[in-house]
PDB file with SEQRES, HELIX, SHEET and CRYST1 records, atoms N, CA, C and O in Angstrom:
SEQRES   1 A   70  MET THR TYR LEU LYS SER ARG LEU ARG TYR PHE LEU HIS          
SEQRES   2 A   70  GLY PHE GLY SER LEU VAL SER ILE PHE PRO GLY GLU PRO          
SEQRES   3 A   70  ILE SER SER CYS LYS PRO ARG ASP SER TYR TYR LYS PRO          
SEQRES   4 A   70  ALA LYS SER VAL GLU ASP ALA PHE ARG SER ASP TRP SER          
SEQRES   5 A   70  ASN LEU GLY LYS ASP MET ASN LYS ALA VAL ASN ARG VAL          
SEQRES   6 A   70  LEU ASN GLY GLU ALA                                          
HELIX    1 AA1 THR A    2  SER A   20  1                                  19    
HELIX    2 AA2 VAL A   43  VAL A   65  1                                  23    
CRYST1    1.000    1.000    1.000  90.00  90.00  90.00 P 1           1          
ATOM      1  N   MET A   1     102.384  14.450  37.638  1.00  0.00           N  
ATOM      2  CA  MET A   1     101.749  15.525  37.209  1.00  0.00           C  
ATOM      3  C   MET A   1     101.243  16.201  36.743  1.00  0.00           C  
ATOM      4  O   MET A   1     100.785  17.264  37.162  1.00  0.00           O  
ATOM      5  N   THR A   2     101.194  15.613  35.472  1.00  0.00           N  
ATOM      6  CA  THR A   2      99.798  15.892  34.534  1.00  0.00           C  
ATOM      7  C   THR A   2      98.430  14.944  35.349  1.00  0.00           C  
ATOM      8  O   THR A   2      97.403  15.549  35.657  1.00  0.00           O  
ATOM      9  N   TYR A   3      98.493  14.287  35.473  1.00  0.00           N  
ATOM     10  CA  TYR A   3      97.356  13.137  35.968  1.00  0.00           C  
ATOM     11  C   TYR A   3      96.359  14.436  37.033  1.00  0.00           C  
ATOM     12  O   TYR A   3      95.502  15.198  36.587  1.00  0.00           O  
ATOM     13  N   LEU A   4      96.678  14.365  38.020  1.00  0.00           N  
ATOM     14  CA  LEU A   4      96.902  15.754  38.728  1.00  0.00           C  
ATOM     15  C   LEU A   4      96.371  17.288  37.598  1.00  0.00           C  
ATOM     16  O   LEU A   4      95.149  17.295  37.450  1.00  0.00           O  
ATOM     17  N   LYS A   5      96.692  17.812  37.271  1.00  0.00           N  
ATOM     18  CA  LYS A   5      96.383  18.354  36.260  1.00  0.00           C  
ATOM     19  C   LYS A   5      94.966  18.001  35.391  1.00  0.00           C  
ATOM     20  O   LYS A   5      93.926  18.575  35.068  1.00  0.00           O  
ATOM     21  N   SER A   6      95.318  17.280  35.302  1.00  0.00           N  
ATOM     22  CA  SER A   6      94.085  16.740  34.242  1.00  0.00           C  
ATOM     23  C   SER A   6      92.695  16.516  35.259  1.00  0.00           C  
ATOM     24  O   SER A   6      91.577  16.892  34.905  1.00  0.00           O  
ATOM     25  N   ARG A   7      92.864  16.096  36.076  1.00  0.00           N  
ATOM     26  CA  ARG A   7      92.075  15.627  36.979  1.00  0.00           C  
ATOM     27  C   ARG A   7      90.997  17.221  38.038  1.00  0.00           C  
ATOM     28  O   ARG A   7      89.881  17.540  38.448  1.00  0.00           O  
ATOM     29  N   LEU A   8      92.420  17.668  37.953  1.00  0.00           N  
ATOM     30  CA  LEU A   8      92.093  19.245  38.690  1.00  0.00           C  
ATOM     31  C   LEU A   8      91.357  19.453  37.938  1.00  0.00           C  
ATOM     32  O   LEU A   8      90.193  19.387  38.335  1.00  0.00           O  
ATOM     33  N   ARG A   9      91.635  19.902  36.103  1.00  0.00           N  
ATOM     34  CA  ARG A   9      90.492  20.788  34.997  1.00  0.00           C  
ATOM     35  C   ARG A   9      89.300  19.580  34.884  1.00  0.00           C  
ATOM     36  O   ARG A   9      88.721  19.878  33.840  1.00  0.00           O  
ATOM     37  N   TYR A  10      88.861  18.768  35.253  1.00  0.00           N  
ATOM     38  CA  TYR A  10      87.841  17.548  34.325  1.00  0.00           C  
ATOM     39  C   TYR A  10      86.611  18.946  35.959  1.00  0.00           C  
ATOM     40  O   TYR A  10      85.652  19.713  35.876  1.00  0.00           O  
ATOM     41  N   PHE A  11      87.219  18.626  36.706  1.00  0.00           N  
ATOM     42  CA  PHE A  11      86.910  18.868  38.500  1.00  0.00           C  
ATOM     43  C   PHE A  11      86.058  20.727  38.140  1.00  0.00           C  
ATOM     44  O   PHE A  11      85.060  21.355  38.494  1.00  0.00           O  
ATOM     45  N   LEU A  12      86.960  20.861  37.469  1.00  0.00           N  
ATOM     46  CA  LEU A  12      86.664  22.665  37.626  1.00  0.00           C  
ATOM     47  C   LEU A  12      85.635  22.953  36.497  1.00  0.00           C  
ATOM     48  O   LEU A  12      84.925  23.929  36.735  1.00  0.00           O  
ATOM     49  N   HIS A  13      85.346  22.173  35.054  1.00  0.00           N  
ATOM     50  CA  HIS A  13      84.835  22.088  34.247  1.00  0.00           C  
ATOM     51  C   HIS A  13      83.474  21.431  34.565  1.00  0.00           C  
ATOM     52  O   HIS A  13      82.428  21.706  33.975  1.00  0.00           O  
ATOM     53  N   GLY A  14      83.663  20.134  36.008  1.00  0.00           N  
ATOM     54  CA  GLY A  14      81.813  20.024  36.424  1.00  0.00           C  
ATOM     55  C   GLY A  14      81.452  20.805  36.692  1.00  0.00           C  
ATOM     56  O   GLY A  14      80.447  21.296  36.178  1.00  0.00           O  
ATOM     57  N   PHE A  15      82.345  21.495  37.991  1.00  0.00           N  
ATOM     58  CA  PHE A  15      81.881  22.522  39.354  1.00  0.00           C  
ATOM     59  C   PHE A  15      81.571  23.652  38.764  1.00  0.00           C  
ATOM     60  O   PHE A  15      81.025  24.625  39.284  1.00  0.00           O  
ATOM     61  N   GLY A  16      82.084  23.462  37.162  1.00  0.00           N  
ATOM     62  CA  GLY A  16      81.517  25.170  36.152  1.00  0.00           C  
ATOM     63  C   GLY A  16      80.035  25.100  35.900  1.00  0.00           C  
ATOM     64  O   GLY A  16      79.196  25.972  36.126  1.00  0.00           O  
ATOM     65  N   SER A  17      79.844  23.724  35.316  1.00  0.00           N  
ATOM     66  CA  SER A  17      78.827  23.105  35.106  1.00  0.00           C  
ATOM     67  C   SER A  17      77.418  23.560  36.228  1.00  0.00           C  
ATOM     68  O   SER A  17      76.407  24.225  36.000  1.00  0.00           O  
ATOM     69  N   LEU A  18      77.817  22.988  37.257  1.00  0.00           N  
ATOM     70  CA  LEU A  18      77.103  22.929  37.933  1.00  0.00           C  
ATOM     71  C   LEU A  18      76.297  23.951  38.776  1.00  0.00           C  
ATOM     72  O   LEU A  18      75.318  23.732  39.490  1.00  0.00           O  
ATOM     73  N   VAL A  19      77.160  25.524  38.438  1.00  0.00           N  
ATOM     74  CA  VAL A  19      76.711  26.968  38.832  1.00  0.00           C  
ATOM     75  C   VAL A  19      76.294  27.248  37.810  1.00  0.00           C  
ATOM     76  O   VAL A  19      75.581  28.246  37.705  1.00  0.00           O  
ATOM     77  N   SER A  20      76.645  26.346  36.567  1.00  0.00           N  
ATOM     78  CA  SER A  20      75.331  27.032  35.671  1.00  0.00           C  
ATOM     79  C   SER A  20      74.502  26.709  35.676  1.00  0.00           C  
ATOM     80  O   SER A  20      73.606  27.480  35.330  1.00  0.00           O  
ATOM     81  N   ILE A  21      74.022  24.784  36.222  1.00  0.00           N  
ATOM     82  CA  ILE A  21      72.966  24.669  36.166  1.00  0.00           C  
ATOM     83  C   ILE A  21      71.944  25.387  37.189  1.00  0.00           C  
ATOM     84  O   ILE A  21      70.791  25.474  36.767  1.00  0.00           O  
ATOM     85  N   PHE A  22      72.179  25.874  38.377  1.00  0.00           N  
ATOM     86  CA  PHE A  22      71.928  26.394  39.795  1.00  0.00           C  
ATOM     87  C   PHE A  22      72.592  27.965  39.891  1.00  0.00           C  
ATOM     88  O   PHE A  22      73.268  28.442  40.802  1.00  0.00           O  
ATOM     89  N   PRO A  23      72.140  28.597  38.596  1.00  0.00           N  
ATOM     90  CA  PRO A  23      72.191  30.088  38.773  1.00  0.00           C  
ATOM     91  C   PRO A  23      71.865  30.750  40.236  1.00  0.00           C  
ATOM     92  O   PRO A  23      70.891  30.411  40.908  1.00  0.00           O  
ATOM     93  N   GLY A  24      73.121  32.057  40.760  1.00  0.00           N  
ATOM     94  CA  GLY A  24      72.436  32.625  41.923  1.00  0.00           C  
ATOM     95  C   GLY A  24      72.020  33.772  42.050  1.00  0.00           C  
ATOM     96  O   GLY A  24      71.689  34.221  40.953  1.00  0.00           O  
ATOM     97  N   GLU A  25      71.921  34.250  42.609  1.00  0.00           N  
ATOM     98  CA  GLU A  25      70.878  35.968  42.873  1.00  0.00           C  
ATOM     99  C   GLU A  25      71.857  36.879  41.767  1.00  0.00           C  
ATOM    100  O   GLU A  25      73.032  37.141  42.020  1.00  0.00           O  
ATOM    101  N   PRO A  26      71.175  37.300  40.529  1.00  0.00           N  
ATOM    102  CA  PRO A  26      72.365  38.678  40.310  1.00  0.00           C  
ATOM    103  C   PRO A  26      73.183  39.470  41.168  1.00  0.00           C  
ATOM    104  O   PRO A  26      72.870  39.401  42.357  1.00  0.00           O  
ATOM    105  N   ILE A  27      73.985  40.079  40.930  1.00  0.00           N  
ATOM    106  CA  ILE A  27      74.433  40.737  41.382  1.00  0.00           C  
ATOM    107  C   ILE A  27      73.659  42.245  41.055  1.00  0.00           C  
ATOM    108  O   ILE A  27      73.598  42.503  39.853  1.00  0.00           O  
ATOM    109  N   SER A  28      73.111  43.184  41.909  1.00  0.00           N  
ATOM    110  CA  SER A  28      73.008  44.207  41.979  1.00  0.00           C  
ATOM    111  C   SER A  28      73.194  44.909  41.464  1.00  0.00           C  
ATOM    112  O   SER A  28      72.357  45.504  40.785  1.00  0.00           O  
ATOM    113  N   SER A  29      75.238  45.374  41.591  1.00  0.00           N  
ATOM    114  CA  SER A  29      75.959  46.169  40.150  1.00  0.00           C  
ATOM    115  C   SER A  29      75.635  46.605  39.429  1.00  0.00           C  
ATOM    116  O   SER A  29      75.214  47.694  39.039  1.00  0.00           O  
ATOM    117  N   CYS A  30      76.043  44.676  38.870  1.00  0.00           N  
ATOM    118  CA  CYS A  30      75.944  43.789  37.343  1.00  0.00           C  
ATOM    119  C   CYS A  30      74.683  44.965  37.157  1.00  0.00           C  
ATOM    120  O   CYS A  30      74.074  45.779  37.851  1.00  0.00           O  
ATOM    121  N   LYS A  31      74.740  44.337  35.325  1.00  0.00           N  
ATOM    122  CA  LYS A  31      72.909  44.928  34.816  1.00  0.00           C  
ATOM    123  C   LYS A  31      73.053  43.350  34.493  1.00  0.00           C  
ATOM    124  O   LYS A  31      73.944  42.550  34.205  1.00  0.00           O  
ATOM    125  N   PRO A  32      71.311  43.375  34.763  1.00  0.00           N  
ATOM    126  CA  PRO A  32      70.771  41.944  34.891  1.00  0.00           C  
ATOM    127  C   PRO A  32      70.662  41.178  33.134  1.00  0.00           C  
ATOM    128  O   PRO A  32      70.591  41.696  32.020  1.00  0.00           O  
ATOM    129  N   ARG A  33      70.691  39.860  33.568  1.00  0.00           N  
ATOM    130  CA  ARG A  33      71.306  38.905  32.767  1.00  0.00           C  
ATOM    131  C   ARG A  33      69.625  38.761  31.752  1.00  0.00           C  
ATOM    132  O   ARG A  33      68.623  38.514  32.423  1.00  0.00           O  
ATOM    133  N   ASP A  34      69.440  38.950  30.031  1.00  0.00           N  
ATOM    134  CA  ASP A  34      68.230  38.491  29.501  1.00  0.00           C  
ATOM    135  C   ASP A  34      67.707  37.219  29.935  1.00  0.00           C  
ATOM    136  O   ASP A  34      66.480  37.129  29.928  1.00  0.00           O  
ATOM    137  N   SER A  35      68.335  36.271  30.290  1.00  0.00           N  
ATOM    138  CA  SER A  35      68.612  35.053  30.343  1.00  0.00           C  
ATOM    139  C   SER A  35      68.370  34.594  31.217  1.00  0.00           C  
ATOM    140  O   SER A  35      68.228  33.372  31.255  1.00  0.00           O  
ATOM    141  N   TYR A  36      68.216  35.375  32.299  1.00  0.00           N  
ATOM    142  CA  TYR A  36      68.631  34.683  33.399  1.00  0.00           C  
ATOM    143  C   TYR A  36      67.402  33.352  34.717  1.00  0.00           C  
ATOM    144  O   TYR A  36      66.666  33.664  35.653  1.00  0.00           O  
ATOM    145  N   TYR A  37      67.530  32.826  34.493  1.00  0.00           N  
ATOM    146  CA  TYR A  37      67.015  31.328  34.698  1.00  0.00           C  
ATOM    147  C   TYR A  37      65.709  31.262  36.424  1.00  0.00           C  
ATOM    148  O   TYR A  37      65.671  31.341  37.652  1.00  0.00           O  
ATOM    149  N   LYS A  38      64.587  30.987  34.694  1.00  0.00           N  
ATOM    150  CA  LYS A  38      63.610  32.059  36.109  1.00  0.00           C  
ATOM    151  C   LYS A  38      62.415  29.916  35.554  1.00  0.00           C  
ATOM    152  O   LYS A  38      61.682  29.572  34.627  1.00  0.00           O  
ATOM    153  N   PRO A  39      62.987  29.200  36.874  1.00  0.00           N  
ATOM    154  CA  PRO A  39      61.967  27.795  36.763  1.00  0.00           C  
ATOM    155  C   PRO A  39      60.817  28.078  35.648  1.00  0.00           C  
ATOM    156  O   PRO A  39      60.482  29.070  35.001  1.00  0.00           O  
ATOM    157  N   ALA A  40      60.364  26.698  35.736  1.00  0.00           N  
ATOM    158  CA  ALA A  40      58.362  27.047  35.090  1.00  0.00           C  
ATOM    159  C   ALA A  40      58.169  26.559  36.317  1.00  0.00           C  
ATOM    160  O   ALA A  40      58.926  26.024  37.128  1.00  0.00           O  
ATOM    161  N   LYS A  41      56.271  27.008  36.329  1.00  0.00           N  
ATOM    162  CA  LYS A  41      55.248  26.897  37.487  1.00  0.00           C  
ATOM    163  C   LYS A  41      54.969  25.574  37.920  1.00  0.00           C  
ATOM    164  O   LYS A  41      54.878  25.004  39.007  1.00  0.00           O  
ATOM    165  N   SER A  42      54.807  25.102  36.078  1.00  0.00           N  
ATOM    166  CA  SER A  42      54.651  23.266  35.904  1.00  0.00           C  
ATOM    167  C   SER A  42      55.473  22.755  34.853  1.00  0.00           C  
ATOM    168  O   SER A  42      56.269  23.402  34.173  1.00  0.00           O  
ATOM    169  N   VAL A  43      55.217  21.568  34.784  1.00  0.00           N  
ATOM    170  CA  VAL A  43      55.878  21.430  34.175  1.00  0.00           C  
ATOM    171  C   VAL A  43      55.412  21.323  32.769  1.00  0.00           C  
ATOM    172  O   VAL A  43      56.250  21.322  31.867  1.00  0.00           O  
ATOM    173  N   GLU A  44      53.877  21.213  32.455  1.00  0.00           N  
ATOM    174  CA  GLU A  44      53.242  21.531  31.764  1.00  0.00           C  
ATOM    175  C   GLU A  44      52.778  23.240  31.048  1.00  0.00           C  
ATOM    176  O   GLU A  44      51.853  23.434  30.259  1.00  0.00           O  
ATOM    177  N   ASP A  45      53.919  24.513  31.721  1.00  0.00           N  
ATOM    178  CA  ASP A  45      53.679  25.553  31.589  1.00  0.00           C  
ATOM    179  C   ASP A  45      55.360  25.546  30.789  1.00  0.00           C  
ATOM    180  O   ASP A  45      55.739  26.456  30.052  1.00  0.00           O  
ATOM    181  N   ALA A  46      56.199  24.313  31.142  1.00  0.00           N  
ATOM    182  CA  ALA A  46      57.652  24.006  30.928  1.00  0.00           C  
ATOM    183  C   ALA A  46      57.383  24.099  29.373  1.00  0.00           C  
ATOM    184  O   ALA A  46      57.523  25.149  28.745  1.00  0.00           O  
ATOM    185  N   PHE A  47      56.910  22.677  28.707  1.00  0.00           N  
ATOM    186  CA  PHE A  47      56.440  22.015  27.469  1.00  0.00           C  
ATOM    187  C   PHE A  47      55.974  23.492  27.533  1.00  0.00           C  
ATOM    188  O   PHE A  47      56.711  24.426  27.217  1.00  0.00           O  
ATOM    189  N   ARG A  48      54.842  23.620  27.916  1.00  0.00           N  
ATOM    190  CA  ARG A  48      54.093  24.706  26.456  1.00  0.00           C  
ATOM    191  C   ARG A  48      55.658  25.870  25.710  1.00  0.00           C  
ATOM    192  O   ARG A  48      56.311  25.890  24.667  1.00  0.00           O  
ATOM    193  N   SER A  49      55.629  26.538  26.806  1.00  0.00           N  
ATOM    194  CA  SER A  49      56.776  27.107  26.379  1.00  0.00           C  
ATOM    195  C   SER A  49      57.614  26.903  25.084  1.00  0.00           C  
ATOM    196  O   SER A  49      57.313  27.235  23.937  1.00  0.00           O  
ATOM    197  N   ASP A  50      58.874  26.202  25.588  1.00  0.00           N  
ATOM    198  CA  ASP A  50      59.800  24.887  25.068  1.00  0.00           C  
ATOM    199  C   ASP A  50      59.232  24.584  22.924  1.00  0.00           C  
ATOM    200  O   ASP A  50      59.916  24.818  21.927  1.00  0.00           O  
ATOM    201  N   TRP A  51      57.584  23.934  23.027  1.00  0.00           N  
ATOM    202  CA  TRP A  51      56.698  23.865  21.737  1.00  0.00           C  
ATOM    203  C   TRP A  51      56.598  25.516  20.993  1.00  0.00           C  
ATOM    204  O   TRP A  51      56.860  25.887  19.849  1.00  0.00           O  
ATOM    205  N   SER A  52      56.060  26.332  22.311  1.00  0.00           N  
ATOM    206  CA  SER A  52      56.070  27.375  21.783  1.00  0.00           C  
ATOM    207  C   SER A  52      57.517  27.866  21.117  1.00  0.00           C  
ATOM    208  O   SER A  52      57.743  28.081  19.926  1.00  0.00           O  
ATOM    209  N   ASN A  53      58.336  27.967  22.134  1.00  0.00           N  
ATOM    210  CA  ASN A  53      59.567  28.717  21.501  1.00  0.00           C  
ATOM    211  C   ASN A  53      59.862  27.868  19.582  1.00  0.00           C  
ATOM    212  O   ASN A  53      59.699  28.349  18.461  1.00  0.00           O  
ATOM    213  N   LEU A  54      60.335  26.485  20.052  1.00  0.00           N  
ATOM    214  CA  LEU A  54      60.151  26.051  19.015  1.00  0.00           C  
ATOM    215  C   LEU A  54      59.356  26.317  17.427  1.00  0.00           C  
ATOM    216  O   LEU A  54      59.799  26.513  16.296  1.00  0.00           O  
ATOM    217  N   GLY A  55      57.998  26.210  17.995  1.00  0.00           N  
ATOM    218  CA  GLY A  55      57.290  27.150  16.366  1.00  0.00           C  
ATOM    219  C   GLY A  55      57.494  27.637  15.865  1.00  0.00           C  
ATOM    220  O   GLY A  55      57.342  27.557  14.646  1.00  0.00           O  
ATOM    221  N   LYS A  56      58.411  29.222  17.024  1.00  0.00           N  
ATOM    222  CA  LYS A  56      58.844  30.558  16.602  1.00  0.00           C  
ATOM    223  C   LYS A  56      60.272  30.727  15.460  1.00  0.00           C  
ATOM    224  O   LYS A  56      60.389  31.631  14.632  1.00  0.00           O  
ATOM    225  N   ASP A  57      61.431  29.404  15.739  1.00  0.00           N  
ATOM    226  CA  ASP A  57      61.829  28.834  15.286  1.00  0.00           C  
ATOM    227  C   ASP A  57      62.003  28.543  13.768  1.00  0.00           C  
ATOM    228  O   ASP A  57      62.687  28.964  12.836  1.00  0.00           O  
ATOM    229  N   MET A  58      60.769  27.352  14.053  1.00  0.00           N  
ATOM    230  CA  MET A  58      60.803  26.611  12.818  1.00  0.00           C  
ATOM    231  C   MET A  58      60.104  27.949  11.818  1.00  0.00           C  
ATOM    232  O   MET A  58      60.345  28.233  10.644  1.00  0.00           O  
ATOM    233  N   ASN A  59      59.245  28.546  12.722  1.00  0.00           N  
ATOM    234  CA  ASN A  59      58.770  29.122  11.022  1.00  0.00           C  
ATOM    235  C   ASN A  59      59.576  30.784  10.472  1.00  0.00           C  
ATOM    236  O   ASN A  59      59.269  31.411   9.459  1.00  0.00           O  
ATOM    237  N   LYS A  60      60.889  31.263  11.741  1.00  0.00           N  
ATOM    238  CA  LYS A  60      62.091  31.768  11.387  1.00  0.00           C  
ATOM    239  C   LYS A  60      62.864  31.050  10.749  1.00  0.00           C  
ATOM    240  O   LYS A  60      63.232  31.785   9.832  1.00  0.00           O  
ATOM    241  N   ALA A  61      63.431  29.941  10.613  1.00  0.00           N  
ATOM    242  CA  ALA A  61      63.600  28.888   9.748  1.00  0.00           C  
ATOM    243  C   ALA A  61      63.053  28.873   8.117  1.00  0.00           C  
ATOM    244  O   ALA A  61      63.626  28.968   7.031  1.00  0.00           O  
ATOM    245  N   VAL A  62      61.738  28.714   8.519  1.00  0.00           N  
ATOM    246  CA  VAL A  62      60.739  29.094   7.156  1.00  0.00           C  
ATOM    247  C   VAL A  62      61.285  29.999   5.782  1.00  0.00           C  
ATOM    248  O   VAL A  62      62.153  29.995   4.909  1.00  0.00           O  
ATOM    249  N   ASN A  63      60.267  30.662   6.207  1.00  0.00           N  
ATOM    250  CA  ASN A  63      61.144  32.219   6.290  1.00  0.00           C  
ATOM    251  C   ASN A  63      61.855  32.652   5.402  1.00  0.00           C  
ATOM    252  O   ASN A  63      61.564  33.118   4.301  1.00  0.00           O  
ATOM    253  N   ARG A  64      63.208  32.425   6.105  1.00  0.00           N  
ATOM    254  CA  ARG A  64      64.346  32.603   6.155  1.00  0.00           C  
ATOM    255  C   ARG A  64      64.813  31.703   4.289  1.00  0.00           C  
ATOM    256  O   ARG A  64      65.107  32.387   3.309  1.00  0.00           O  
ATOM    257  N   VAL A  65      64.756  30.151   4.262  1.00  0.00           N  
ATOM    258  CA  VAL A  65      64.444  29.505   3.275  1.00  0.00           C  
ATOM    259  C   VAL A  65      63.491  30.202   2.244  1.00  0.00           C  
ATOM    260  O   VAL A  65      64.145  30.375   1.215  1.00  0.00           O  
ATOM    261  N   LEU A  66      62.273  30.651   2.105  1.00  0.00           N  
ATOM    262  CA  LEU A  66      61.430  31.339   1.114  1.00  0.00           C  
ATOM    263  C   LEU A  66      61.951  32.501   0.715  1.00  0.00           C  
ATOM    264  O   LEU A  66      61.472  33.022  -0.293  1.00  0.00           O  
ATOM    265  N   ASN A  67      63.016  33.135   1.405  1.00  0.00           N  
ATOM    266  CA  ASN A  67      63.662  34.761   1.208  1.00  0.00           C  
ATOM    267  C   ASN A  67      64.654  34.701   0.611  1.00  0.00           C  
ATOM    268  O   ASN A  67      65.271  35.637   0.105  1.00  0.00           O  
ATOM    269  N   GLY A  68      64.976  33.307   0.607  1.00  0.00           N  
ATOM    270  CA  GLY A  68      66.367  32.998  -0.529  1.00  0.00           C  
ATOM    271  C   GLY A  68      67.057  33.120   0.457  1.00  0.00           C  
ATOM    272  O   GLY A  68      68.213  33.162   0.037  1.00  0.00           O  
ATOM    273  N   GLU A  69      67.057  33.259   2.229  1.00  0.00           N  
ATOM    274  CA  GLU A  69      68.698  33.791   3.016  1.00  0.00           C  
ATOM    275  C   GLU A  69      69.332  32.947   3.164  1.00  0.00           C  
ATOM    276  O   GLU A  69      70.388  33.326   3.671  1.00  0.00           O  
ATOM    277  N   ALA A  70      69.305  31.621   2.958  1.00  0.00           N  
ATOM    278  CA  ALA A  70      69.791  30.399   3.658  1.00  0.00           C  
ATOM    279  C   ALA A  70      69.966  29.639   2.304  1.00  0.00           C  
ATOM    280  O   ALA A  70      70.379  28.479   2.296  1.00  0.00           O  
TER     281      ALA A  70                                                      
END                                                                             
């Protein structure tokens, strides 16, 4: 019985991660999520966005260290 429970748990976890990768349309009665998945138009746009976000995070980290917050 425990073998079946663990297999079911792993199956549900895998299914949940699949749903997370491919989210459905937002429900109209719910508040739209800020981080709703929007695919990039091209690979170059995706990398440009990633590097931009990385630069912002690095600037934020450096400023926190310089201000003595970290």
